[in-house]
């Protein structure tokens, strides 16, 4: 809702100025959530943001640059800025001919509000800001152009699946045991290899970029975690393992490790045709195999 409200507000500003002779504001809104390396929001923090606009490609010519020192995030790490309203570093946003080429927006951040910026990524501005181009167009076409304003920004998000979300099957529900504070789960009192399952609910058309598994392996027996997609029609023959991680090494049973799962690169979530599941497989009947948490990183369109 917040993203939609911001977009609607910007659109109204452009439309209100189409009936006036004075200049249209040469700026547009940008909203994002600042997070640390663990995916946690940087709440109530003063940061510095740098915007750069490239012409012709993600590594094209820098035609405009500005910074926003003193930007303060809210309790959710959210901040909203006006591109074109910051401290100018180079170029002029008013001189950009948006119809002449493709343009890309680069975003960088210094979480300490300094000038040691860390690049956060570059994305194409789709389509070009026709509301700004309207300054160079006939007055009669401005309203139609302003109504076409849209910006596409990929947003990185994280999805966590804790051990308490896994459920054992095959009449061995009682063999899946959770630690007292639900810190980890493991199988007890079984023979053979058994599995626990957790349903994954990612947004439709999200792109998976990383799967990280947190576990303890203090056994020479195989420990496996799968990420699986199953057709919505339930035909088991079409089940696909998107990714997996296998461990057969001995670690300290009190110290979980994090290992990245090998998976199909750039897997796009298709909730219309598939359902998604994480599977923990263990041949141990003690706490030598412990599953703590699975973290899935994905990107999704910011609009």
PDB file of C-alpha atoms in Angstrom:
ATOM      1  CA  UNK A   1       0.000   0.000   0.000  1.00  0.00           C
ATOM      2  CA  UNK A   2       2.786   2.481   0.796  1.00  0.00           C
ATOM      3  CA  UNK A   3       4.412   1.981  -2.615  1.00  0.00           C
ATOM      4  CA  UNK A   4       1.119   2.474  -4.408  1.00  0.00           C
ATOM      5  CA  UNK A   5       0.393   5.618  -2.388  1.00  0.00           C
ATOM      6  CA  UNK A   6       3.782   7.135  -3.199  1.00  0.00           C
ATOM      7  CA  UNK A   7       3.313   6.456  -6.920  1.00  0.00           C
ATOM      8  CA  UNK A   8      -0.164   7.989  -6.853  1.00  0.00           C
ATOM      9  CA  UNK A   9       1.150  11.090  -5.093  1.00  0.00           C
ATOM     10  CA  UNK A  10       3.877  11.630  -7.698  1.00  0.00           C
ATOM     11  CA  UNK A  11       1.408  11.152 -10.519  1.00  0.00           C
ATOM     12  CA  UNK A  12      -0.938  13.751  -9.037  1.00  0.00           C
ATOM     13  CA  UNK A  13       1.871  16.282  -8.783  1.00  0.00           C
ATOM     14  CA  UNK A  14       2.632  15.909 -12.492  1.00  0.00           C
ATOM     15  CA  UNK A  15      -1.013  16.080 -13.528  1.00  0.00           C
ATOM     16  CA  UNK A  16      -1.694  19.178 -11.478  1.00  0.00           C
ATOM     17  CA  UNK A  17       1.070  21.014 -13.289  1.00  0.00           C
ATOM     18  CA  UNK A  18      -0.107  20.114 -16.797  1.00  0.00           C
ATOM     19  CA  UNK A  19      -2.742  22.840 -16.603  1.00  0.00           C
ATOM     20  CA  UNK A  20      -0.280  25.468 -15.419  1.00  0.00           C
ATOM     21  CA  UNK A  21       2.327  27.450 -17.254  1.00  0.00           C
ATOM     22  CA  UNK A  22       4.845  27.258 -14.432  1.00  0.00           C
ATOM     23  CA  UNK A  23       7.448  24.515 -14.469  1.00  0.00           C
ATOM     24  CA  UNK A  24       6.790  20.871 -13.626  1.00  0.00           C
ATOM     25  CA  UNK A  25       8.884  19.632 -10.661  1.00  0.00           C
ATOM     26  CA  UNK A  26      11.927  17.976 -12.205  1.00  0.00           C
ATOM     27  CA  UNK A  27      12.134  15.137  -9.725  1.00  0.00           C
ATOM     28  CA  UNK A  28      10.575  11.759  -8.998  1.00  0.00           C
ATOM     29  CA  UNK A  29      10.149   9.631  -5.889  1.00  0.00           C
ATOM     30  CA  UNK A  30      12.269   6.723  -4.758  1.00  0.00           C
ATOM     31  CA  UNK A  31      11.292   4.487  -1.843  1.00  0.00           C
ATOM     32  CA  UNK A  32      13.240   1.553  -0.414  1.00  0.00           C
ATOM     33  CA  UNK A  33      14.031  -0.379   2.757  1.00  0.00           C
ATOM     34  CA  UNK A  34      17.620  -0.255   4.044  1.00  0.00           C
ATOM     35  CA  UNK A  35      18.811  -3.598   5.420  1.00  0.00           C
ATOM     36  CA  UNK A  36      22.049  -4.939   6.870  1.00  0.00           C
ATOM     37  CA  UNK A  37      23.975  -7.988   5.633  1.00  0.00           C
ATOM     38  CA  UNK A  38      21.675 -10.304   7.622  1.00  0.00           C
ATOM     39  CA  UNK A  39      18.581  -8.905   5.954  1.00  0.00           C
ATOM     40  CA  UNK A  40      17.415  -6.974   9.036  1.00  0.00           C
ATOM     41  CA  UNK A  41      16.015  -3.447   8.559  1.00  0.00           C
ATOM     42  CA  UNK A  42      18.241  -0.515   9.553  1.00  0.00           C
ATOM     43  CA  UNK A  43      15.634   1.079  11.796  1.00  0.00           C
ATOM     44  CA  UNK A  44      15.797   4.750  12.867  1.00  0.00           C
ATOM     45  CA  UNK A  45      19.249   5.214  11.348  1.00  0.00           C
ATOM     46  CA  UNK A  46      20.833   8.210   9.635  1.00  0.00           C
ATOM     47  CA  UNK A  47      22.331   7.212   6.277  1.00  0.00           C
ATOM     48  CA  UNK A  48      23.593   8.790   3.063  1.00  0.00           C
ATOM     49  CA  UNK A  49      22.190   7.750  -0.324  1.00  0.00           C
ATOM     50  CA  UNK A  50      23.793   8.417  -3.704  1.00  0.00           C
ATOM     51  CA  UNK A  51      21.847   8.316  -6.954  1.00  0.00           C
ATOM     52  CA  UNK A  52      23.493   8.182 -10.382  1.00  0.00           C
ATOM     53  CA  UNK A  53      21.741   8.134 -13.754  1.00  0.00           C
ATOM     54  CA  UNK A  54      23.555   6.371 -16.616  1.00  0.00           C
ATOM     55  CA  UNK A  55      22.755   6.806 -20.300  1.00  0.00           C
ATOM     56  CA  UNK A  56      22.834   3.869 -22.720  1.00  0.00           C
ATOM     57  CA  UNK A  57      23.337   1.003 -20.265  1.00  0.00           C
ATOM     58  CA  UNK A  58      24.098  -0.089 -16.716  1.00  0.00           C
ATOM     59  CA  UNK A  59      27.759   0.783 -17.347  1.00  0.00           C
ATOM     60  CA  UNK A  60      26.998   3.747 -19.569  1.00  0.00           C
ATOM     61  CA  UNK A  61      27.904   7.408 -19.296  1.00  0.00           C
ATOM     62  CA  UNK A  62      27.125   9.074 -15.969  1.00  0.00           C
ATOM     63  CA  UNK A  63      24.971  12.083 -16.826  1.00  0.00           C
ATOM     64  CA  UNK A  64      23.649  12.947 -13.380  1.00  0.00           C
ATOM     65  CA  UNK A  65      24.641  12.315  -9.769  1.00  0.00           C
ATOM     66  CA  UNK A  66      23.367  13.515  -6.404  1.00  0.00           C
ATOM     67  CA  UNK A  67      23.574  12.562  -2.725  1.00  0.00           C
ATOM     68  CA  UNK A  68      21.088  12.667   0.144  1.00  0.00           C
ATOM     69  CA  UNK A  69      23.097  12.977   3.379  1.00  0.00           C
ATOM     70  CA  UNK A  70      21.160  12.907   6.631  1.00  0.00           C
ATOM     71  CA  UNK A  71      18.461  10.550   5.330  1.00  0.00           C
ATOM     72  CA  UNK A  72      16.667   8.986   8.317  1.00  0.00           C
ATOM     73  CA  UNK A  73      14.944   5.590   8.076  1.00  0.00           C
ATOM     74  CA  UNK A  74      11.786   4.812  10.041  1.00  0.00           C
ATOM     75  CA  UNK A  75      11.241   1.919  12.444  1.00  0.00           C
ATOM     76  CA  UNK A  76      10.970  -0.467   9.470  1.00  0.00           C
ATOM     77  CA  UNK A  77      14.115   0.789   7.712  1.00  0.00           C
ATOM     78  CA  UNK A  78      11.946   2.573   5.133  1.00  0.00           C
ATOM     79  CA  UNK A  79      12.965   5.850   3.528  1.00  0.00           C
ATOM     80  CA  UNK A  80      11.521   7.973   0.714  1.00  0.00           C
ATOM     81  CA  UNK A  81      13.519  10.483  -1.335  1.00  0.00           C
ATOM     82  CA  UNK A  82      13.032  12.775  -4.299  1.00  0.00           C
ATOM     83  CA  UNK A  83      15.522  12.085  -7.083  1.00  0.00           C
ATOM     84  CA  UNK A  84      16.356  15.520  -8.390  1.00  0.00           C
ATOM     85  CA  UNK A  85      16.030  17.084  -4.957  1.00  0.00           C
ATOM     86  CA  UNK A  86      19.327  16.036  -3.382  1.00  0.00           C
ATOM     87  CA  UNK A  87      22.767  17.606  -3.164  1.00  0.00           C
ATOM     88  CA  UNK A  88      24.017  17.895  -6.741  1.00  0.00           C
ATOM     89  CA  UNK A  89      27.331  16.178  -7.513  1.00  0.00           C
ATOM     90  CA  UNK A  90      27.375  16.391 -11.310  1.00  0.00           C
ATOM     91  CA  UNK A  91      25.082  17.010 -14.254  1.00  0.00           C
ATOM     92  CA  UNK A  92      21.599  18.473 -14.411  1.00  0.00           C
ATOM     93  CA  UNK A  93      18.426  16.418 -14.306  1.00  0.00           C
ATOM     94  CA  UNK A  94      16.628  19.257 -16.109  1.00  0.00           C
ATOM     95  CA  UNK A  95      18.846  18.817 -19.172  1.00  0.00           C
ATOM     96  CA  UNK A  96      18.150  15.088 -19.643  1.00  0.00           C
ATOM     97  CA  UNK A  97      16.302  14.274 -22.861  1.00  0.00           C
ATOM     98  CA  UNK A  98      14.432  11.176 -21.644  1.00  0.00           C
ATOM     99  CA  UNK A  99      13.289  10.274 -25.172  1.00  0.00           C
ATOM    100  CA  UNK A 100      16.813  10.172 -26.618  1.00  0.00           C
ATOM    101  CA  UNK A 101      18.120   6.956 -25.042  1.00  0.00           C
ATOM    102  CA  UNK A 102      17.660   4.289 -22.380  1.00  0.00           C
ATOM    103  CA  UNK A 103      18.499   5.356 -18.830  1.00  0.00           C
ATOM    104  CA  UNK A 104      19.605   3.419 -15.759  1.00  0.00           C
ATOM    105  CA  UNK A 105      19.450   4.323 -12.067  1.00  0.00           C
ATOM    106  CA  UNK A 106      22.314   3.334  -9.757  1.00  0.00           C
ATOM    107  CA  UNK A 107      21.808   3.393  -5.979  1.00  0.00           C
ATOM    108  CA  UNK A 108      24.584   3.395  -3.368  1.00  0.00           C
ATOM    109  CA  UNK A 109      24.456   3.710   0.429  1.00  0.00           C
ATOM    110  CA  UNK A 110      26.715   4.663   3.319  1.00  0.00           C
ATOM    111  CA  UNK A 111      25.041   3.413   6.501  1.00  0.00           C
ATOM    112  CA  UNK A 112      27.263   5.726   8.567  1.00  0.00           C
ATOM    113  CA  UNK A 113      26.056   8.869   6.737  1.00  0.00           C
ATOM    114  CA  UNK A 114      29.499   9.439   5.235  1.00  0.00           C
ATOM    115  CA  UNK A 115      30.856   9.214   1.704  1.00  0.00           C
ATOM    116  CA  UNK A 116      32.092   5.590   1.729  1.00  0.00           C
ATOM    117  CA  UNK A 117      29.308   4.358  -0.534  1.00  0.00           C
ATOM    118  CA  UNK A 118      28.468   0.706  -1.152  1.00  0.00           C
ATOM    119  CA  UNK A 119      26.811  -0.027  -4.494  1.00  0.00           C
ATOM    120  CA  UNK A 120      23.353  -1.573  -4.090  1.00  0.00           C
ATOM    121  CA  UNK A 121      22.624  -2.206  -7.755  1.00  0.00           C
ATOM    122  CA  UNK A 122      21.592  -0.622 -11.039  1.00  0.00           C
ATOM    123  CA  UNK A 123      18.215  -0.953 -12.723  1.00  0.00           C
ATOM    124  CA  UNK A 124      16.720   0.443 -15.908  1.00  0.00           C
ATOM    125  CA  UNK A 125      14.138   3.211 -15.623  1.00  0.00           C
ATOM    126  CA  UNK A 126      11.113   1.784 -17.473  1.00  0.00           C
ATOM    127  CA  UNK A 127       9.676   3.601 -19.287  1.00  0.00           C
ATOM    128  CA  UNK A 128      11.409   6.972 -19.472  1.00  0.00           C
ATOM    129  CA  UNK A 129       9.818   9.688 -17.284  1.00  0.00           C
ATOM    130  CA  UNK A 130       7.476  11.216 -19.820  1.00  0.00           C
ATOM    131  CA  UNK A 131       6.293  13.751 -17.252  1.00  0.00           C
ATOM    132  CA  UNK A 132       9.776  15.296 -17.283  1.00  0.00           C
ATOM    133  CA  UNK A 133      10.007  15.058 -21.062  1.00  0.00           C
ATOM    134  CA  UNK A 134       6.754  17.021 -21.212  1.00  0.00           C
ATOM    135  CA  UNK A 135       8.764  20.149 -20.440  1.00  0.00           C
ATOM    136  CA  UNK A 136      10.165  19.832 -23.963  1.00  0.00           C
ATOM    137  CA  UNK A 137       6.840  18.788 -25.575  1.00  0.00           C
ATOM    138  CA  UNK A 138       3.689  20.501 -26.689  1.00  0.00           C
ATOM    139  CA  UNK A 139       1.333  21.643 -23.907  1.00  0.00           C
ATOM    140  CA  UNK A 140      -1.548  19.622 -25.361  1.00  0.00           C
ATOM    141  CA  UNK A 141       0.218  16.259 -24.947  1.00  0.00           C
ATOM    142  CA  UNK A 142       1.427  16.721 -21.364  1.00  0.00           C
ATOM    143  CA  UNK A 143      -1.465  15.026 -19.576  1.00  0.00           C
ATOM    144  CA  UNK A 144      -1.181  11.835 -21.672  1.00  0.00           C
ATOM    145  CA  UNK A 145       2.551  11.672 -21.084  1.00  0.00           C
ATOM    146  CA  UNK A 146       2.293  12.243 -17.331  1.00  0.00           C
ATOM    147  CA  UNK A 147      -0.202   9.386 -17.057  1.00  0.00           C
ATOM    148  CA  UNK A 148       2.481   7.044 -18.416  1.00  0.00           C
ATOM    149  CA  UNK A 149       4.950   7.597 -15.570  1.00  0.00           C
ATOM    150  CA  UNK A 150       6.227   4.337 -14.105  1.00  0.00           C
ATOM    151  CA  UNK A 151       9.487   3.260 -12.524  1.00  0.00           C
ATOM    152  CA  UNK A 152      10.625  -0.313 -12.030  1.00  0.00           C
ATOM    153  CA  UNK A 153      13.000  -1.034  -9.141  1.00  0.00           C
ATOM    154  CA  UNK A 154      14.000  -4.523  -8.044  1.00  0.00           C
ATOM    155  CA  UNK A 155      13.762  -5.048  -4.296  1.00  0.00           C
ATOM    156  CA  UNK A 156      15.731  -7.688  -2.371  1.00  0.00           C
ATOM    157  CA  UNK A 157      13.789  -9.549   0.339  1.00  0.00           C
ATOM    158  CA  UNK A 158      14.426 -12.499   2.683  1.00  0.00           C
ATOM    159  CA  UNK A 159      12.177 -15.415   3.645  1.00  0.00           C
ATOM    160  CA  UNK A 160      12.983 -17.522   6.718  1.00  0.00           C
ATOM    161  CA  UNK A 161      11.738 -21.038   7.455  1.00  0.00           C
ATOM    162  CA  UNK A 162      12.376 -22.063  11.071  1.00  0.00           C
ATOM    163  CA  UNK A 163      12.631 -25.617  12.363  1.00  0.00           C
ATOM    164  CA  UNK A 164       9.175 -25.336  13.980  1.00  0.00           C
ATOM    165  CA  UNK A 165       7.610 -25.040  10.515  1.00  0.00           C
ATOM    166  CA  UNK A 166       8.799 -28.528   9.481  1.00  0.00           C
ATOM    167  CA  UNK A 167       6.419 -31.479   9.896  1.00  0.00           C
ATOM    168  CA  UNK A 168       7.368 -35.169   9.722  1.00  0.00           C
ATOM    169  CA  UNK A 169       5.356 -37.555   7.533  1.00  0.00           C
ATOM    170  CA  UNK A 170       4.921 -41.296   6.922  1.00  0.00           C
ATOM    171  CA  UNK A 171       3.438 -41.942  10.394  1.00  0.00           C
ATOM    172  CA  UNK A 172       6.626 -40.745  12.079  1.00  0.00           C
ATOM    173  CA  UNK A 173       5.268 -37.427  13.286  1.00  0.00           C
ATOM    174  CA  UNK A 174       6.304 -38.295  16.848  1.00  0.00           C
ATOM    175  CA  UNK A 175       9.902 -38.845  15.761  1.00  0.00           C
ATOM    176  CA  UNK A 176      10.423 -35.201  14.733  1.00  0.00           C
ATOM    177  CA  UNK A 177      11.546 -33.437  17.880  1.00  0.00           C
ATOM    178  CA  UNK A 178      11.977 -29.723  18.581  1.00  0.00           C
ATOM    179  CA  UNK A 179      14.465 -28.338  21.070  1.00  0.00           C
ATOM    180  CA  UNK A 180      12.859 -26.830  24.169  1.00  0.00           C
ATOM    181  CA  UNK A 181      13.024 -23.255  22.869  1.00  0.00           C
ATOM    182  CA  UNK A 182      12.442 -24.405  19.257  1.00  0.00           C
ATOM    183  CA  UNK A 183      15.996 -23.462  18.361  1.00  0.00           C
ATOM    184  CA  UNK A 184      16.459 -26.577  16.238  1.00  0.00           C
ATOM    185  CA  UNK A 185      14.721 -29.792  15.193  1.00  0.00           C
ATOM    186  CA  UNK A 186      15.951 -33.386  14.815  1.00  0.00           C
ATOM    187  CA  UNK A 187      14.728 -36.970  14.456  1.00  0.00           C
ATOM    188  CA  UNK A 188      14.746 -39.361  17.437  1.00  0.00           C
ATOM    189  CA  UNK A 189      13.891 -43.011  17.939  1.00  0.00           C
ATOM    190  CA  UNK A 190      13.850 -44.044  14.282  1.00  0.00           C
ATOM    191  CA  UNK A 191      15.748 -46.341  11.958  1.00  0.00           C
ATOM    192  CA  UNK A 192      16.410 -45.625   8.317  1.00  0.00           C
ATOM    193  CA  UNK A 193      16.177 -42.282   6.580  1.00  0.00           C
ATOM    194  CA  UNK A 194      13.204 -40.000   7.259  1.00  0.00           C
ATOM    195  CA  UNK A 195      12.001 -36.626   6.142  1.00  0.00           C
ATOM    196  CA  UNK A 196      10.356 -33.502   7.504  1.00  0.00           C
ATOM    197  CA  UNK A 197       8.583 -31.031   5.199  1.00  0.00           C
ATOM    198  CA  UNK A 198       7.880 -27.286   5.282  1.00  0.00           C
ATOM    199  CA  UNK A 199       5.717 -25.382   2.794  1.00  0.00           C
ATOM    200  CA  UNK A 200       7.318 -22.269   1.274  1.00  0.00           C
ATOM    201  CA  UNK A 201       5.199 -19.227   0.376  1.00  0.00           C
ATOM    202  CA  UNK A 202       7.203 -16.845  -1.821  1.00  0.00           C
ATOM    203  CA  UNK A 203       5.612 -14.048  -3.899  1.00  0.00           C
ATOM    204  CA  UNK A 204       4.566 -14.930  -7.439  1.00  0.00           C
ATOM    205  CA  UNK A 205       7.294 -14.095 -10.007  1.00  0.00           C
ATOM    206  CA  UNK A 206       9.937 -13.590  -7.321  1.00  0.00           C
ATOM    207  CA  UNK A 207      13.440 -14.591  -8.458  1.00  0.00           C
ATOM    208  CA  UNK A 208      15.391 -16.784  -6.024  1.00  0.00           C
ATOM    209  CA  UNK A 209      19.005 -15.592  -5.700  1.00  0.00           C
ATOM    210  CA  UNK A 210      20.290 -17.528  -2.664  1.00  0.00           C
ATOM    211  CA  UNK A 211      19.241 -20.361  -0.333  1.00  0.00           C
ATOM    212  CA  UNK A 212      21.197 -20.660   2.917  1.00  0.00           C
ATOM    213  CA  UNK A 213      20.773 -23.641   5.286  1.00  0.00           C
ATOM    214  CA  UNK A 214      21.768 -23.469   8.975  1.00  0.00           C
ATOM    215  CA  UNK A 215      22.427 -26.877  10.545  1.00  0.00           C
ATOM    216  CA  UNK A 216      24.670 -29.072  12.698  1.00  0.00           C
ATOM    217  CA  UNK A 217      26.197 -32.261  11.319  1.00  0.00           C
ATOM    218  CA  UNK A 218      28.036 -34.372  13.889  1.00  0.00           C
ATOM    219  CA  UNK A 219      27.682 -37.645  12.013  1.00  0.00           C
ATOM    220  CA  UNK A 220      29.160 -39.492   9.062  1.00  0.00           C
ATOM    221  CA  UNK A 221      25.601 -40.157   7.812  1.00  0.00           C
ATOM    222  CA  UNK A 222      24.218 -37.967   5.043  1.00  0.00           C
ATOM    223  CA  UNK A 223      22.177 -34.912   5.978  1.00  0.00           C
ATOM    224  CA  UNK A 224      20.213 -33.413   3.078  1.00  0.00           C
ATOM    225  CA  UNK A 225      17.959 -30.417   2.529  1.00  0.00           C
ATOM    226  CA  UNK A 226      15.995 -30.063  -0.723  1.00  0.00           C
ATOM    227  CA  UNK A 227      14.049 -27.179  -2.246  1.00  0.00           C
ATOM    228  CA  UNK A 228      11.332 -28.760  -4.387  1.00  0.00           C
ATOM    229  CA  UNK A 229       8.541 -27.598  -6.668  1.00  0.00           C
ATOM    230  CA  UNK A 230       5.529 -29.791  -7.391  1.00  0.00           C
ATOM    231  CA  UNK A 231       2.943 -29.147 -10.125  1.00  0.00           C
ATOM    232  CA  UNK A 232      -0.370 -27.873  -8.815  1.00  0.00           C
ATOM    233  CA  UNK A 233      -2.109 -30.776 -10.558  1.00  0.00           C
ATOM    234  CA  UNK A 234      -0.362 -33.131  -8.112  1.00  0.00           C
ATOM    235  CA  UNK A 235       1.292 -35.345 -10.747  1.00  0.00           C
ATOM    236  CA  UNK A 236       4.275 -36.691  -8.804  1.00  0.00           C
ATOM    237  CA  UNK A 237       6.199 -37.655 -11.931  1.00  0.00           C
ATOM    238  CA  UNK A 238       6.761 -33.973 -12.662  1.00  0.00           C
ATOM    239  CA  UNK A 239       8.249 -33.125  -9.244  1.00  0.00           C
ATOM    240  CA  UNK A 240      11.473 -31.115  -9.624  1.00  0.00           C
ATOM    241  CA  UNK A 241      14.220 -30.545  -7.082  1.00  0.00           C
ATOM    242  CA  UNK A 242      15.228 -26.912  -7.641  1.00  0.00           C
ATOM    243  CA  UNK A 243      18.211 -27.194  -5.312  1.00  0.00           C
ATOM    244  CA  UNK A 244      19.823 -29.236  -2.554  1.00  0.00           C
ATOM    245  CA  UNK A 245      22.617 -29.306  -0.006  1.00  0.00           C
ATOM    246  CA  UNK A 246      24.224 -32.507   1.298  1.00  0.00           C
ATOM    247  CA  UNK A 247      26.511 -32.787   4.307  1.00  0.00           C
ATOM    248  CA  UNK A 248      28.584 -35.775   5.409  1.00  0.00           C
ATOM    249  CA  UNK A 249      31.080 -34.005   7.602  1.00  0.00           C
ATOM    250  CA  UNK A 250      31.476 -33.814  11.359  1.00  0.00           C
ATOM    251  CA  UNK A 251      31.083 -30.415  12.988  1.00  0.00           C
ATOM    252  CA  UNK A 252      30.809 -29.321  16.587  1.00  0.00           C
ATOM    253  CA  UNK A 253      27.267 -30.322  17.684  1.00  0.00           C
ATOM    254  CA  UNK A 254      26.850 -27.019  19.534  1.00  0.00           C
ATOM    255  CA  UNK A 255      27.793 -24.727  16.650  1.00  0.00           C
ATOM    256  CA  UNK A 256      25.495 -24.580  13.595  1.00  0.00           C
ATOM    257  CA  UNK A 257      27.081 -23.749  10.265  1.00  0.00           C
ATOM    258  CA  UNK A 258      25.571 -21.973   7.270  1.00  0.00           C
ATOM    259  CA  UNK A 259      25.923 -23.486   3.831  1.00  0.00           C
ATOM    260  CA  UNK A 260      24.579 -22.141   0.552  1.00  0.00           C
ATOM    261  CA  UNK A 261      22.359 -24.535  -1.344  1.00  0.00           C
ATOM    262  CA  UNK A 262      23.168 -25.310  -4.968  1.00  0.00           C
ATOM    263  CA  UNK A 263      20.081 -24.532  -7.035  1.00  0.00           C
ATOM    264  CA  UNK A 264      18.873 -23.596 -10.498  1.00  0.00           C
ATOM    265  CA  UNK A 265      20.123 -20.023 -11.032  1.00  0.00           C
ATOM    266  CA  UNK A 266      17.503 -17.293 -11.358  1.00  0.00           C
ATOM    267  CA  UNK A 267      14.633 -19.626 -10.494  1.00  0.00           C
ATOM    268  CA  UNK A 268      11.386 -17.649 -10.918  1.00  0.00           C
ATOM    269  CA  UNK A 269       8.532 -18.569  -8.583  1.00  0.00           C
ATOM    270  CA  UNK A 270       5.413 -19.687 -10.460  1.00  0.00           C
ATOM    271  CA  UNK A 271       2.594 -19.954  -7.921  1.00  0.00           C
ATOM    272  CA  UNK A 272       0.039 -20.347 -10.703  1.00  0.00           C
ATOM    273  CA  UNK A 273       1.366 -23.789 -11.636  1.00  0.00           C
ATOM    274  CA  UNK A 274       3.559 -25.025  -8.748  1.00  0.00           C
ATOM    275  CA  UNK A 275       3.727 -25.333  -4.975  1.00  0.00           C
ATOM    276  CA  UNK A 276       7.087 -25.169  -3.175  1.00  0.00           C
ATOM    277  CA  UNK A 277       8.486 -27.257  -0.320  1.00  0.00           C
ATOM    278  CA  UNK A 278      11.650 -27.569   1.762  1.00  0.00           C
ATOM    279  CA  UNK A 279      12.581 -31.138   2.748  1.00  0.00           C
ATOM    280  CA  UNK A 280      14.964 -32.120   5.565  1.00  0.00           C
ATOM    281  CA  UNK A 281      16.265 -35.699   5.252  1.00  0.00           C
ATOM    282  CA  UNK A 282      18.244 -37.451   7.972  1.00  0.00           C
ATOM    283  CA  UNK A 283      19.400 -40.990   8.723  1.00  0.00           C
ATOM    284  CA  UNK A 284      20.210 -40.122  12.355  1.00  0.00           C
ATOM    285  CA  UNK A 285      18.040 -40.955  15.357  1.00  0.00           C
ATOM    286  CA  UNK A 286      19.770 -38.528  17.716  1.00  0.00           C
ATOM    287  CA  UNK A 287      20.677 -34.855  17.792  1.00  0.00           C
ATOM    288  CA  UNK A 288      23.764 -35.421  15.633  1.00  0.00           C
ATOM    289  CA  UNK A 289      21.742 -33.954  12.757  1.00  0.00           C
ATOM    290  CA  UNK A 290      20.085 -30.662  13.712  1.00  0.00           C
ATOM    291  CA  UNK A 291      18.184 -28.316  11.421  1.00  0.00           C
ATOM    292  CA  UNK A 292      18.028 -24.724  12.662  1.00  0.00           C
ATOM    293  CA  UNK A 293      16.796 -22.453   9.896  1.00  0.00           C
ATOM    294  CA  UNK A 294      16.615 -21.953   6.124  1.00  0.00           C
ATOM    295  CA  UNK A 295      16.928 -18.458   4.655  1.00  0.00           C
ATOM    296  CA  UNK A 296      15.829 -17.734   1.077  1.00  0.00           C
ATOM    297  CA  UNK A 297      16.908 -14.497  -0.586  1.00  0.00           C
ATOM    298  CA  UNK A 298      14.901 -13.294  -3.568  1.00  0.00           C
ATOM    299  CA  UNK A 299      14.255 -10.223  -5.687  1.00  0.00           C
ATOM    300  CA  UNK A 300      10.910  -8.840  -6.772  1.00  0.00           C
ATOM    301  CA  UNK A 301       9.719  -5.793  -8.671  1.00  0.00           C
ATOM    302  CA  UNK A 302       9.454  -2.862  -6.295  1.00  0.00           C
ATOM    303  CA  UNK A 303       6.191  -1.550  -7.769  1.00  0.00           C
TER     304      UNK A 303
END
